[in-house]
Short mmCIF file of N, CA and C in Angstrom, two decimals:
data_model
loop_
_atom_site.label_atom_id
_atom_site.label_comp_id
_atom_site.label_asym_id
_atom_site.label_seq_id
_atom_site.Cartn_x
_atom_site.Cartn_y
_atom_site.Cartn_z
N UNK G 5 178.08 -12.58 -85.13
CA UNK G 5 177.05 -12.01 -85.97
C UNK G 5 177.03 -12.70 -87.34
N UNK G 6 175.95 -12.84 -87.74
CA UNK G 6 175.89 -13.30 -89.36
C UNK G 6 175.90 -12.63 -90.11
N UNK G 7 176.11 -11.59 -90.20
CA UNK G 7 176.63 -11.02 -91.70
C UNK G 7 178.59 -11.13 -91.67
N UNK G 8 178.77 -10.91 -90.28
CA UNK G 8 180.50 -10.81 -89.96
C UNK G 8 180.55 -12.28 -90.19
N UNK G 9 179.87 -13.11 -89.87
CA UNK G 9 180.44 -14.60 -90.73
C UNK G 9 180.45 -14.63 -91.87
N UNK G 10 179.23 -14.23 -92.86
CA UNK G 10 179.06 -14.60 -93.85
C UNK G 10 180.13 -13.72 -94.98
N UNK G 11 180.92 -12.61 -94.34
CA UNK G 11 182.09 -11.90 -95.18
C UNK G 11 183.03 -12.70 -94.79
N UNK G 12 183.40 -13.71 -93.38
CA UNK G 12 184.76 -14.50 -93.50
C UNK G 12 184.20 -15.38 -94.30
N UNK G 13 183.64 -15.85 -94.34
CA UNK G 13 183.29 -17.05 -95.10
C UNK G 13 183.54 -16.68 -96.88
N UNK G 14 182.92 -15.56 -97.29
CA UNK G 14 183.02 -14.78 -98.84
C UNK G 14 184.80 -14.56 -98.47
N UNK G 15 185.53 -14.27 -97.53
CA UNK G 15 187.01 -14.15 -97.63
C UNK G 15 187.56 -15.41 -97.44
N UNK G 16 187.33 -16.71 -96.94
CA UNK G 16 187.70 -17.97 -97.52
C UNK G 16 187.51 -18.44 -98.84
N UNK G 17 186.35 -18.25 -99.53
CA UNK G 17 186.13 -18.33 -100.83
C UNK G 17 186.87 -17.51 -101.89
N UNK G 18 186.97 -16.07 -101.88
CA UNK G 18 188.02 -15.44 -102.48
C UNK G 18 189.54 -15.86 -102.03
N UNK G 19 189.93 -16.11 -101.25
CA UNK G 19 191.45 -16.74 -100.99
C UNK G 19 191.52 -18.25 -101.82
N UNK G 20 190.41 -18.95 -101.01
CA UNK G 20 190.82 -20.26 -102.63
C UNK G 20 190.97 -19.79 -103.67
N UNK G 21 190.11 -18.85 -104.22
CA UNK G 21 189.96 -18.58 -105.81
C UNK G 21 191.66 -17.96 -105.82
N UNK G 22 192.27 -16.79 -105.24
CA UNK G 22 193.47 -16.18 -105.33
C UNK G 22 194.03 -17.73 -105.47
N UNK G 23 194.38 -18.90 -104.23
CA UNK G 23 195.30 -19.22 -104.34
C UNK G 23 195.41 -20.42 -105.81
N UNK G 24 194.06 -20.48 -106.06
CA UNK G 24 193.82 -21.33 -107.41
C UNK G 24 194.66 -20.75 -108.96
N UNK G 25 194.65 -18.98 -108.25
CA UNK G 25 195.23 -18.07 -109.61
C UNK G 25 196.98 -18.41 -109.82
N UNK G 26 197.05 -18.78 -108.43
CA UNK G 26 198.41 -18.70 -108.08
C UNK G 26 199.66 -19.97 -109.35
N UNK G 27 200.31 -19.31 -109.91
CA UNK G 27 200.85 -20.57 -110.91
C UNK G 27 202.45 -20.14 -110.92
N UNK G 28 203.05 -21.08 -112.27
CA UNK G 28 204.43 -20.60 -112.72
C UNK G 28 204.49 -19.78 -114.04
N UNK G 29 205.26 -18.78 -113.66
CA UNK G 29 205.42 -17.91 -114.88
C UNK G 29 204.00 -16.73 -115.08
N UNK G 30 204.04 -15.92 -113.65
CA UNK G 30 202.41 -15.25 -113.57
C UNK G 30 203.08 -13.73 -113.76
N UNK G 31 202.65 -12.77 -115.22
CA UNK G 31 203.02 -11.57 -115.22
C UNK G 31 203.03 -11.14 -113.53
N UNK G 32 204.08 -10.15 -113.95
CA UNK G 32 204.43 -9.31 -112.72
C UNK G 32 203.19 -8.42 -112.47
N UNK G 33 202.32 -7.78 -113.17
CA UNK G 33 201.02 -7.35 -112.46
C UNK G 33 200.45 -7.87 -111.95
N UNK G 34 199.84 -8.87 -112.94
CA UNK G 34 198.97 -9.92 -111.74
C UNK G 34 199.91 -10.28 -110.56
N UNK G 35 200.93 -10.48 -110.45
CA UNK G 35 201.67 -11.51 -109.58
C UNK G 35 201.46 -10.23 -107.94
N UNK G 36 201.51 -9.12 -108.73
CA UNK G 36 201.37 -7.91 -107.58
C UNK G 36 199.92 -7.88 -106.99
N UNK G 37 199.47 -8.32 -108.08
CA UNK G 37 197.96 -7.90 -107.43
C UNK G 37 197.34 -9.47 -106.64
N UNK G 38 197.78 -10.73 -106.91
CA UNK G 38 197.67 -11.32 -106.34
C UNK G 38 198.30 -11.34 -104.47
N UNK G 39 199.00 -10.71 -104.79
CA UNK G 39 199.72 -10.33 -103.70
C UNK G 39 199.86 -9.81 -102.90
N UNK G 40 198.72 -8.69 -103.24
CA UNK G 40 198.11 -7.44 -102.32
C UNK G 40 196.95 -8.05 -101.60
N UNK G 41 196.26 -8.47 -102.82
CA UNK G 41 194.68 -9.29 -101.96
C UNK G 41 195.40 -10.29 -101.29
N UNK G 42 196.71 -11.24 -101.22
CA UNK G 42 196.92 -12.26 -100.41
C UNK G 42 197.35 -11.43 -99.39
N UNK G 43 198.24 -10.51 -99.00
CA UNK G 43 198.39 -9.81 -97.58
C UNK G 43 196.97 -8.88 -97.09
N UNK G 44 196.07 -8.80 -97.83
CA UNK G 44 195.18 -7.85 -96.85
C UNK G 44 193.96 -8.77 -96.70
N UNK G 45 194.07 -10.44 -97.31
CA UNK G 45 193.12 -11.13 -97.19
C UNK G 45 193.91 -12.11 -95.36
N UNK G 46 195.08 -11.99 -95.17
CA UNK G 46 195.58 -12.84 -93.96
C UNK G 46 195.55 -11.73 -93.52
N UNK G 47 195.48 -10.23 -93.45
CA UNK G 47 195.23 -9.56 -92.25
C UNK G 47 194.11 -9.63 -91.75
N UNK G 48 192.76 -10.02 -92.49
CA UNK G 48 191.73 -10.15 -92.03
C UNK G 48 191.23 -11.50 -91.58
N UNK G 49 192.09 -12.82 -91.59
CA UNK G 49 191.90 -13.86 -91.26
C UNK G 49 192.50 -13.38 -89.48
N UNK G 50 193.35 -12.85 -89.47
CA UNK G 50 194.09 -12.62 -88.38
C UNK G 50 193.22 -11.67 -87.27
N UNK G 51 192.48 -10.47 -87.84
CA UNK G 51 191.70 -10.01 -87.28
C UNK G 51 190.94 -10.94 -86.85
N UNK G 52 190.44 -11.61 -87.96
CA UNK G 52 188.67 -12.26 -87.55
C UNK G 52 189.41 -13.34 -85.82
N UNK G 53 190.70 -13.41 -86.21
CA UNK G 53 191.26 -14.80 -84.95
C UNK G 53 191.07 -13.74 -83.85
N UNK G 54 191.58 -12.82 -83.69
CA UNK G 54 191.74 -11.59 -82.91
C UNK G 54 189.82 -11.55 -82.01
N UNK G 55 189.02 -10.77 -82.82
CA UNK G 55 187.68 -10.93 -82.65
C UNK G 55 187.42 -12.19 -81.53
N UNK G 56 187.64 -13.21 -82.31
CA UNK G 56 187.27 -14.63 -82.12
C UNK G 56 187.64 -14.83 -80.24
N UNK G 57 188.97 -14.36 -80.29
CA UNK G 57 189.82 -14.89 -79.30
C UNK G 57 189.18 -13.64 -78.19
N UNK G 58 188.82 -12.71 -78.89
CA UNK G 58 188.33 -11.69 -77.59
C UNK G 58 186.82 -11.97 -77.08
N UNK G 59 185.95 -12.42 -78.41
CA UNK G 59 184.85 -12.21 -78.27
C UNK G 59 183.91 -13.61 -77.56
N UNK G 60 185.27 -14.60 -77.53
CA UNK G 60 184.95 -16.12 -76.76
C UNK G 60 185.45 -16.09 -75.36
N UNK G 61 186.60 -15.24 -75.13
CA UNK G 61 187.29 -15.77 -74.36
C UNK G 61 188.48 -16.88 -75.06
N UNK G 62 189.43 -16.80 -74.45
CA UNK G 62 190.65 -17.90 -74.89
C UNK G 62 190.46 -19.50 -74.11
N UNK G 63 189.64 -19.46 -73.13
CA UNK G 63 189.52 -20.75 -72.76
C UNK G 63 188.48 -21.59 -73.34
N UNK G 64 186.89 -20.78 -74.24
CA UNK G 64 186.64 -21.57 -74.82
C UNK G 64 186.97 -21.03 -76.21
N UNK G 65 187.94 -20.69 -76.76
CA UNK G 65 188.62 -20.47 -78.09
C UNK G 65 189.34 -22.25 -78.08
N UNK G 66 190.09 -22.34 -77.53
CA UNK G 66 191.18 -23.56 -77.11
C UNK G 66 190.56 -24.40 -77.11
N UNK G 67 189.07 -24.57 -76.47
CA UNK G 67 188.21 -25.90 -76.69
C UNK G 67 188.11 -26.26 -78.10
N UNK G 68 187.54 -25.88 -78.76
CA UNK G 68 187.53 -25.92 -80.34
C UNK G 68 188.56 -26.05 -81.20
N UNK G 69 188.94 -27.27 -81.50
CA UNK G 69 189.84 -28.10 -82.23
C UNK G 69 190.14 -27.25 -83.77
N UNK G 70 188.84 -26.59 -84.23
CA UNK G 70 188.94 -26.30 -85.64
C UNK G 70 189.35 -24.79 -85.31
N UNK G 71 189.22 -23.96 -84.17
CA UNK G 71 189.73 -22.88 -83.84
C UNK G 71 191.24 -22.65 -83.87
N UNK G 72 191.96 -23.92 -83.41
CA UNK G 72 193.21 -23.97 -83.06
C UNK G 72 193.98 -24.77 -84.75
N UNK G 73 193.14 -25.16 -85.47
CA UNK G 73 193.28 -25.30 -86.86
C UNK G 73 193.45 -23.81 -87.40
N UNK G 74 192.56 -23.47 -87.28
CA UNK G 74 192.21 -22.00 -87.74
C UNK G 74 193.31 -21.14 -87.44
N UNK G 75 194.07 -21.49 -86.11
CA UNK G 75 195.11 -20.01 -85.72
C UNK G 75 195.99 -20.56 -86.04
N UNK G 76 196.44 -21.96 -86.35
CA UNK G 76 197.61 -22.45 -86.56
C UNK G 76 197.80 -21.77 -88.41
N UNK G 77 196.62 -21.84 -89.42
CA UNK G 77 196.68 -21.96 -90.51
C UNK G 77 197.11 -19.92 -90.65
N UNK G 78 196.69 -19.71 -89.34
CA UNK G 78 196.54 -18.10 -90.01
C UNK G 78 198.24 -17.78 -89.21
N UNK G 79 198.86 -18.32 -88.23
CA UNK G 79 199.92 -18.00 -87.97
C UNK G 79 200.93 -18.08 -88.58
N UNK G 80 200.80 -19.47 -89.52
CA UNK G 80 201.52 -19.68 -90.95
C UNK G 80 201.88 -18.98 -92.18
N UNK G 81 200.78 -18.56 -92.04
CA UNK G 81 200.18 -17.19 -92.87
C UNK G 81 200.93 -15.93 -92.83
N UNK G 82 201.03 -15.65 -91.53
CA UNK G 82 201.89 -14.10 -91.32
C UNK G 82 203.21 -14.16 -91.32
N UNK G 83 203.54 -15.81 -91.43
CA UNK G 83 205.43 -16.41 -91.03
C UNK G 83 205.31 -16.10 -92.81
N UNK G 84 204.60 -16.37 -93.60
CA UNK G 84 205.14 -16.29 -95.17
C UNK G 84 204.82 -15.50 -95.55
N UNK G 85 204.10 -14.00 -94.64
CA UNK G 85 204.20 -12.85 -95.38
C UNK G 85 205.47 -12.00 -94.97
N UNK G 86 206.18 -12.42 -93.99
CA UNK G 86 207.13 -12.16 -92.79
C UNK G 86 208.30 -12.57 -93.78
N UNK G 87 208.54 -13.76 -93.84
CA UNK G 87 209.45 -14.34 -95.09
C UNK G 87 209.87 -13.40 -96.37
N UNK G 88 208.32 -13.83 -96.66
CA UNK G 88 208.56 -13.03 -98.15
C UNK G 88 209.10 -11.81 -98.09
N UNK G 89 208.72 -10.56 -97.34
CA UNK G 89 209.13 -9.22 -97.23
C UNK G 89 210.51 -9.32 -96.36
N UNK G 90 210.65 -10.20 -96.64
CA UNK G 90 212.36 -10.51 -96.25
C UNK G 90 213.31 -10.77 -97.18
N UNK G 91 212.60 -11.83 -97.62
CA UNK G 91 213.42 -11.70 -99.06
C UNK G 91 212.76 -11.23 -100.57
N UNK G 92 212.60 -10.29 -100.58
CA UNK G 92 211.51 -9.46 -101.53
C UNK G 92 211.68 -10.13 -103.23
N UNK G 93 213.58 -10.33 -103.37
CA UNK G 93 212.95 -10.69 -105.03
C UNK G 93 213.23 -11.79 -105.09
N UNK G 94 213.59 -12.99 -103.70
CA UNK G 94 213.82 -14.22 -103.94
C UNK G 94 212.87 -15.28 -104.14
N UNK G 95 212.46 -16.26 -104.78
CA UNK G 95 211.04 -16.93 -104.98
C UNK G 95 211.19 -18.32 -103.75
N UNK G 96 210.78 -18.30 -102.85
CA UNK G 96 210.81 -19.29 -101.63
C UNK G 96 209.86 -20.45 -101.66
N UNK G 97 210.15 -21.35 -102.01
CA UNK G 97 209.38 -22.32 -102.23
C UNK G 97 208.85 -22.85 -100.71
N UNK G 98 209.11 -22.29 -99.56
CA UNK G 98 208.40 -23.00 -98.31
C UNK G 98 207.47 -22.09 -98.11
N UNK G 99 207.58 -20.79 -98.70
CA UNK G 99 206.48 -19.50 -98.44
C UNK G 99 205.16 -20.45 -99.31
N UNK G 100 205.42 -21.00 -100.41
CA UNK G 100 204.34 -21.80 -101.24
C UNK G 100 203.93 -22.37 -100.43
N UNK G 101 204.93 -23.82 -99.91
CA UNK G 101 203.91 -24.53 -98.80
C UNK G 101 203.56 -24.20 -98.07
N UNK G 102 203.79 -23.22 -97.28
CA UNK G 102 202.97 -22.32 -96.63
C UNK G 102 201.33 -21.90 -96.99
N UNK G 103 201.29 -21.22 -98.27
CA UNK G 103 200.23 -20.58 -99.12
C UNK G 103 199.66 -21.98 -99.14
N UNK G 104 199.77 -23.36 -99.25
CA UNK G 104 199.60 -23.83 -99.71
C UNK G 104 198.13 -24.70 -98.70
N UNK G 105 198.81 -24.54 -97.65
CA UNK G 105 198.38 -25.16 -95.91
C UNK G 105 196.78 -24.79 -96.14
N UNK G 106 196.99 -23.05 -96.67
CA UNK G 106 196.10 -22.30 -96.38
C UNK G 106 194.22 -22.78 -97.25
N UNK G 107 194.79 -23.09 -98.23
CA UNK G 107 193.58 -24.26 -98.72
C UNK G 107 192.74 -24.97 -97.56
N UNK G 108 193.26 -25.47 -96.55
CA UNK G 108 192.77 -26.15 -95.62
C UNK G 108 191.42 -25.31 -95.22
N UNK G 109 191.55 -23.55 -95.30
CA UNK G 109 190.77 -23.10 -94.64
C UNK G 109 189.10 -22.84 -94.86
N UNK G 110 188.61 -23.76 -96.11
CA UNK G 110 187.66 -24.09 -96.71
C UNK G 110 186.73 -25.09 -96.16
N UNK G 111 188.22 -25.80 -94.64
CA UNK G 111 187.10 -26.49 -94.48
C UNK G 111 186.03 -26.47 -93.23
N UNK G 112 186.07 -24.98 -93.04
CA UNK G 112 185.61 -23.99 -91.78
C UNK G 112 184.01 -23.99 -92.49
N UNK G 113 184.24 -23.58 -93.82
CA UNK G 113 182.81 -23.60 -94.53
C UNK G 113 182.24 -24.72 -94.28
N UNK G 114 182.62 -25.95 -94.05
CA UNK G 114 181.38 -27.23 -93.51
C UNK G 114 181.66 -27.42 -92.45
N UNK G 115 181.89 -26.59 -91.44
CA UNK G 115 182.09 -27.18 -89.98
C UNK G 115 180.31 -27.10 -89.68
N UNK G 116 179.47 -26.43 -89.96
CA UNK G 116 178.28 -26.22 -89.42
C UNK G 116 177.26 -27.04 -89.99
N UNK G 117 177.81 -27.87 -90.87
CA UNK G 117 177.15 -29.16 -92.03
C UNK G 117 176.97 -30.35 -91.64
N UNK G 118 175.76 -30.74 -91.09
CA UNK G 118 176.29 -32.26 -90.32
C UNK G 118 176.29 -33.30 -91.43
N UNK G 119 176.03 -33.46 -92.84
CA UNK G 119 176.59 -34.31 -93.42
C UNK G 119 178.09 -34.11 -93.38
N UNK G 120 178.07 -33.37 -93.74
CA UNK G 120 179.78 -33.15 -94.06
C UNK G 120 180.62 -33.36 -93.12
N UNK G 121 180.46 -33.60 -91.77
CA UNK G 121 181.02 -33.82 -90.74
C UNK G 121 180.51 -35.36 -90.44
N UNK G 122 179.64 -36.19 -91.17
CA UNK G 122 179.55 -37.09 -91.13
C UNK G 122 180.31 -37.72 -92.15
N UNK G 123 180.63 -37.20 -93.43
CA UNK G 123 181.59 -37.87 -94.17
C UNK G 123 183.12 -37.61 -93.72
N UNK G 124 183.64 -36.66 -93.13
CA UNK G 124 184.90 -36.56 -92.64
C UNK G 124 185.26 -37.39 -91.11
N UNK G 125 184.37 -37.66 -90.43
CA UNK G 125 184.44 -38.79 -89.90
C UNK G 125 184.31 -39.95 -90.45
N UNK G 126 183.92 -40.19 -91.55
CA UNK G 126 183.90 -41.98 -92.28
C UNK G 126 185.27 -41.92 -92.58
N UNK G 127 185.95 -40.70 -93.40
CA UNK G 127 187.21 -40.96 -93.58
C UNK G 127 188.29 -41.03 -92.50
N UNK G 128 188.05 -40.60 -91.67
CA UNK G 128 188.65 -40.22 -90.60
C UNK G 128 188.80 -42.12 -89.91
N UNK G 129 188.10 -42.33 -89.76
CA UNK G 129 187.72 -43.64 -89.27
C UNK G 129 188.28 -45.17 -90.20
N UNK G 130 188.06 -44.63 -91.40
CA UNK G 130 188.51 -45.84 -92.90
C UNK G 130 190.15 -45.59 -92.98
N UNK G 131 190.54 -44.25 -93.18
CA UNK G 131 192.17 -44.29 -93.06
C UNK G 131 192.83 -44.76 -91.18
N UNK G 132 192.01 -44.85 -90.18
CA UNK G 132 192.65 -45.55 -89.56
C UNK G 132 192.59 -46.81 -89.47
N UNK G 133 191.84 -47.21 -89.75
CA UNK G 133 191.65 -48.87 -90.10
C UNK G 133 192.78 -49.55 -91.17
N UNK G 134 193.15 -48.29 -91.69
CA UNK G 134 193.97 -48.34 -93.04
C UNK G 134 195.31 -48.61 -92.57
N UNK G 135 195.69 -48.54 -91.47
CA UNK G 135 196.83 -48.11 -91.25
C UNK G 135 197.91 -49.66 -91.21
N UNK G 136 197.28 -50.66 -90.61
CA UNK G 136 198.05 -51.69 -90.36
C UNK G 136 198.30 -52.12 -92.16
N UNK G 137 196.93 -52.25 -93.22
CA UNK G 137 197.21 -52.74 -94.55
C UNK G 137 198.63 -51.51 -95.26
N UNK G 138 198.95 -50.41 -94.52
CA UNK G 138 199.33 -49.73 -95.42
C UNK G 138 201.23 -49.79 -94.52
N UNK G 139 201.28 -50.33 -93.45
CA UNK G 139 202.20 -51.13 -92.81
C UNK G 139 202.68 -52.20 -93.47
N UNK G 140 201.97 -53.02 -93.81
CA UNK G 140 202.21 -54.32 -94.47
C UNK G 140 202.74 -54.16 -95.34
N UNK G 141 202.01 -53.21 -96.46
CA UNK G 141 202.40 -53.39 -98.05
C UNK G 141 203.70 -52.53 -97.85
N UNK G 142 204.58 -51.57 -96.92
CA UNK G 142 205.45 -51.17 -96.70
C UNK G 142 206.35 -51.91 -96.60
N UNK G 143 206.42 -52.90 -95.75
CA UNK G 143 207.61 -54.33 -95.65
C UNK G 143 207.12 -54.42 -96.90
N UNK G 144 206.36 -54.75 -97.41
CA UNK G 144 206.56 -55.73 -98.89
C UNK G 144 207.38 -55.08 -99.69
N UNK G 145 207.25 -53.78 -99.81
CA UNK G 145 207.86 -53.01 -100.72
C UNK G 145 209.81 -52.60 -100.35
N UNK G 146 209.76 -52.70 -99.09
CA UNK G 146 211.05 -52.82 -98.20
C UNK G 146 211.44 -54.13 -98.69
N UNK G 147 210.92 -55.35 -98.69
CA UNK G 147 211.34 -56.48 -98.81
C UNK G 147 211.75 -56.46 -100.20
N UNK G 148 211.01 -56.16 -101.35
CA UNK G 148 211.24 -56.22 -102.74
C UNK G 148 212.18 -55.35 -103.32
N UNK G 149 212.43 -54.49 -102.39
CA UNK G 149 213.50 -53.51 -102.89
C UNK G 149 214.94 -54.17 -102.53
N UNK G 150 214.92 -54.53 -101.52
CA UNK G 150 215.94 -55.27 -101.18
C UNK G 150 216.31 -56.48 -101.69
N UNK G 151 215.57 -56.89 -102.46
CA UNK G 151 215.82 -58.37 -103.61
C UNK G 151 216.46 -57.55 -104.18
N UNK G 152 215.09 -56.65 -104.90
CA UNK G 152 215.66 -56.42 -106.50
C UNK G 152 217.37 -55.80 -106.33
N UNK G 153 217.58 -54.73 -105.56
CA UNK G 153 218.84 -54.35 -104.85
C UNK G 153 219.74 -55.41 -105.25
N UNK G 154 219.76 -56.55 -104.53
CA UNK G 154 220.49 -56.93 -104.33
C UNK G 154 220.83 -58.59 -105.64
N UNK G 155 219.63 -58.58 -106.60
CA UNK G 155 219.47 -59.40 -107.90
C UNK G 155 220.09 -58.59 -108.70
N UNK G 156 219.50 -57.30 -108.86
CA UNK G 156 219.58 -56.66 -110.18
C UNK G 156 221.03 -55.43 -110.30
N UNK G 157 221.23 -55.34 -109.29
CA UNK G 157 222.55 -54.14 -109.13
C UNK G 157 223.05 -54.25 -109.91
N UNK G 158 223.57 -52.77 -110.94
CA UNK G 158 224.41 -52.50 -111.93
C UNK G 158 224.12 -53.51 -113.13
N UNK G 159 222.93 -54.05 -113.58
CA UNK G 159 222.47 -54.87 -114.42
C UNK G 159 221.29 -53.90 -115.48
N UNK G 160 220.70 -53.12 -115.23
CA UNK G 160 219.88 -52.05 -115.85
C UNK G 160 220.39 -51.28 -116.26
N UNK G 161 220.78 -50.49 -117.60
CA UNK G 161 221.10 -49.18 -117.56
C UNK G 161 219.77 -48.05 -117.75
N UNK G 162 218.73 -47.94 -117.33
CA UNK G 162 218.24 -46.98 -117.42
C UNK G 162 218.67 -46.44 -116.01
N UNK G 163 218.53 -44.67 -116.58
CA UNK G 163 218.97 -43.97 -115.47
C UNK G 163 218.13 -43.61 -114.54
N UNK G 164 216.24 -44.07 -114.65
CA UNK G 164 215.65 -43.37 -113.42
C UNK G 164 215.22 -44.70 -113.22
N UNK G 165 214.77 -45.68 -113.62
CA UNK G 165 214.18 -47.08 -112.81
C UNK G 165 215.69 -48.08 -113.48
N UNK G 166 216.04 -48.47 -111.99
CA UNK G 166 217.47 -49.21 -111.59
C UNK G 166 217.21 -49.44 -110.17
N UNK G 167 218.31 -50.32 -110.19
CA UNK G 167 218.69 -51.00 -108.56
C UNK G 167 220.15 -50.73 -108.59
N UNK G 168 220.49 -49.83 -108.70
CA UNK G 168 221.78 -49.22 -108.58
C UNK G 168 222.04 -48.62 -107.15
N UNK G 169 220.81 -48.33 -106.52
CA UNK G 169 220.71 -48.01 -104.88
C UNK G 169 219.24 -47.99 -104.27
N UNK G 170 219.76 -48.21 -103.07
CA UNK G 170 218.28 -48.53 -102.61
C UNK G 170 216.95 -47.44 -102.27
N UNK G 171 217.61 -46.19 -103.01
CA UNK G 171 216.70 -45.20 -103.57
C UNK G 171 215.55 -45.34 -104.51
N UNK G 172 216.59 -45.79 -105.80
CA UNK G 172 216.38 -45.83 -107.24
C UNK G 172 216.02 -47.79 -106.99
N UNK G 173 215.91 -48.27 -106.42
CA UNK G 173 215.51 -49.58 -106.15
C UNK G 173 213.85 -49.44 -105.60
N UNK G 174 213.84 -48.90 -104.36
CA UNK G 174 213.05 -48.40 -104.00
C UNK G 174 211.79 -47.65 -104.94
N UNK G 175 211.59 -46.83 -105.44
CA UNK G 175 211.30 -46.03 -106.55
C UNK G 175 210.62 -46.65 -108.22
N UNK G 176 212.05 -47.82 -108.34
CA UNK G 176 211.01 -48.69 -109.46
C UNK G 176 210.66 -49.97 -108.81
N UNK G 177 210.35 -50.54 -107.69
CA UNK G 177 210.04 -51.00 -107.41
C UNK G 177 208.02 -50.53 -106.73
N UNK G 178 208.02 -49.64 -106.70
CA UNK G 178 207.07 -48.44 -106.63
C UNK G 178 206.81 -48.20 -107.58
N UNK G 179 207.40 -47.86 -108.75
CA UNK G 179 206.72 -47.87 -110.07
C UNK G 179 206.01 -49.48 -110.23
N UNK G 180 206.58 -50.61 -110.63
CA UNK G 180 206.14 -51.61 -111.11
C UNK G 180 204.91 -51.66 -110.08
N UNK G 181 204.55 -51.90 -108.63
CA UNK G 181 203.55 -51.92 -108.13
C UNK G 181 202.65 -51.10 -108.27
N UNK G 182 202.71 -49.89 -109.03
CA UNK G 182 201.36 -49.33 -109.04
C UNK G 182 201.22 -49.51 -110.75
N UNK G 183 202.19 -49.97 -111.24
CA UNK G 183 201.87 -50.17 -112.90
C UNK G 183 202.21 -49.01 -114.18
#
């Protein structure tokens, strides 16, 4: 139905905005109230999967690539509300990346856009083409680390760009190439 889309769709848009609120150092009210709309906004992502999965059938639910996007992003979802109320006053930084996945789900709003599905195929298509140049410049950077490694060792004293290991070799050698 289109109005039942057009409220998931207004509940993808309010979840970006929540997770946009989301920062370091957020009073404990807000931090609660962000927190309430984030658990009763993934119960209703979870419903709408629920709906979805009844109201298609599961065999053509499974056809649809962005469906199985969709349940993967919302199953994630209930593992870091699951988490969190596990560890209630500990701050879990994988529950973030978690929250974090969930951004993705914005991009349900242009699935029905055929530009927009024409530009995510150009990219789609340009980063694989990408892949052998971004191979290459990898040895190069493997290769140069391993000079400098092995020129410059214990010759630098700064403590974050050095060739003191092939970390910290690695790393300013990565700095100097991008400048």
């Amino acid at each position: 139905q289109p109005i039942v889309q057009m409220f998931f769709y207004f509940c993808i848009i309010l979840n970006s905005i929540i997770l946009m609120l989301d920062r370091v150092d957020v009073p404990a009210s807000e931090s609660h109230v962000l927190e309430s709309i984030n658990s009763i906004l993934v119960c209703l992502f979870a419903f709408e999967m629920v709906l979805l999965i009844f109201g298609v059938g599961v065999v053509t639910f499974v056809k649809d690539v962005m469906n199985i996007f969709d349940c993967l992003i919302v199953l994630i979802s209930l593992i870091e509300l699951i988490v969190k109320q596990a560890k209630k006053n500990s701050s879990n930084s994988i529950a973030s990346i978690f929250r974090m996945l969930r951004v993705f789900r914005i991009f349900k709003l242009f699935r029905k856009y055929q530009n927009f599905q024409i530009i995510m195929e150009s990219i789609l298509h340009t980063v694989k083409r990408m892949v052998d140049y971004l191979l290459v410049f990898i040895i190069f950077i493997y290769m140069y680390t391993l000079l400098g490694y092995s020129c410059f060792h214990d010759t630098i004293s700064d403590k974050v760009f050095n060739f003191d290991s092939f970390i910290s070799s690695f790393v300013s050698v990565f700095h100097i190439i991008i400048g």
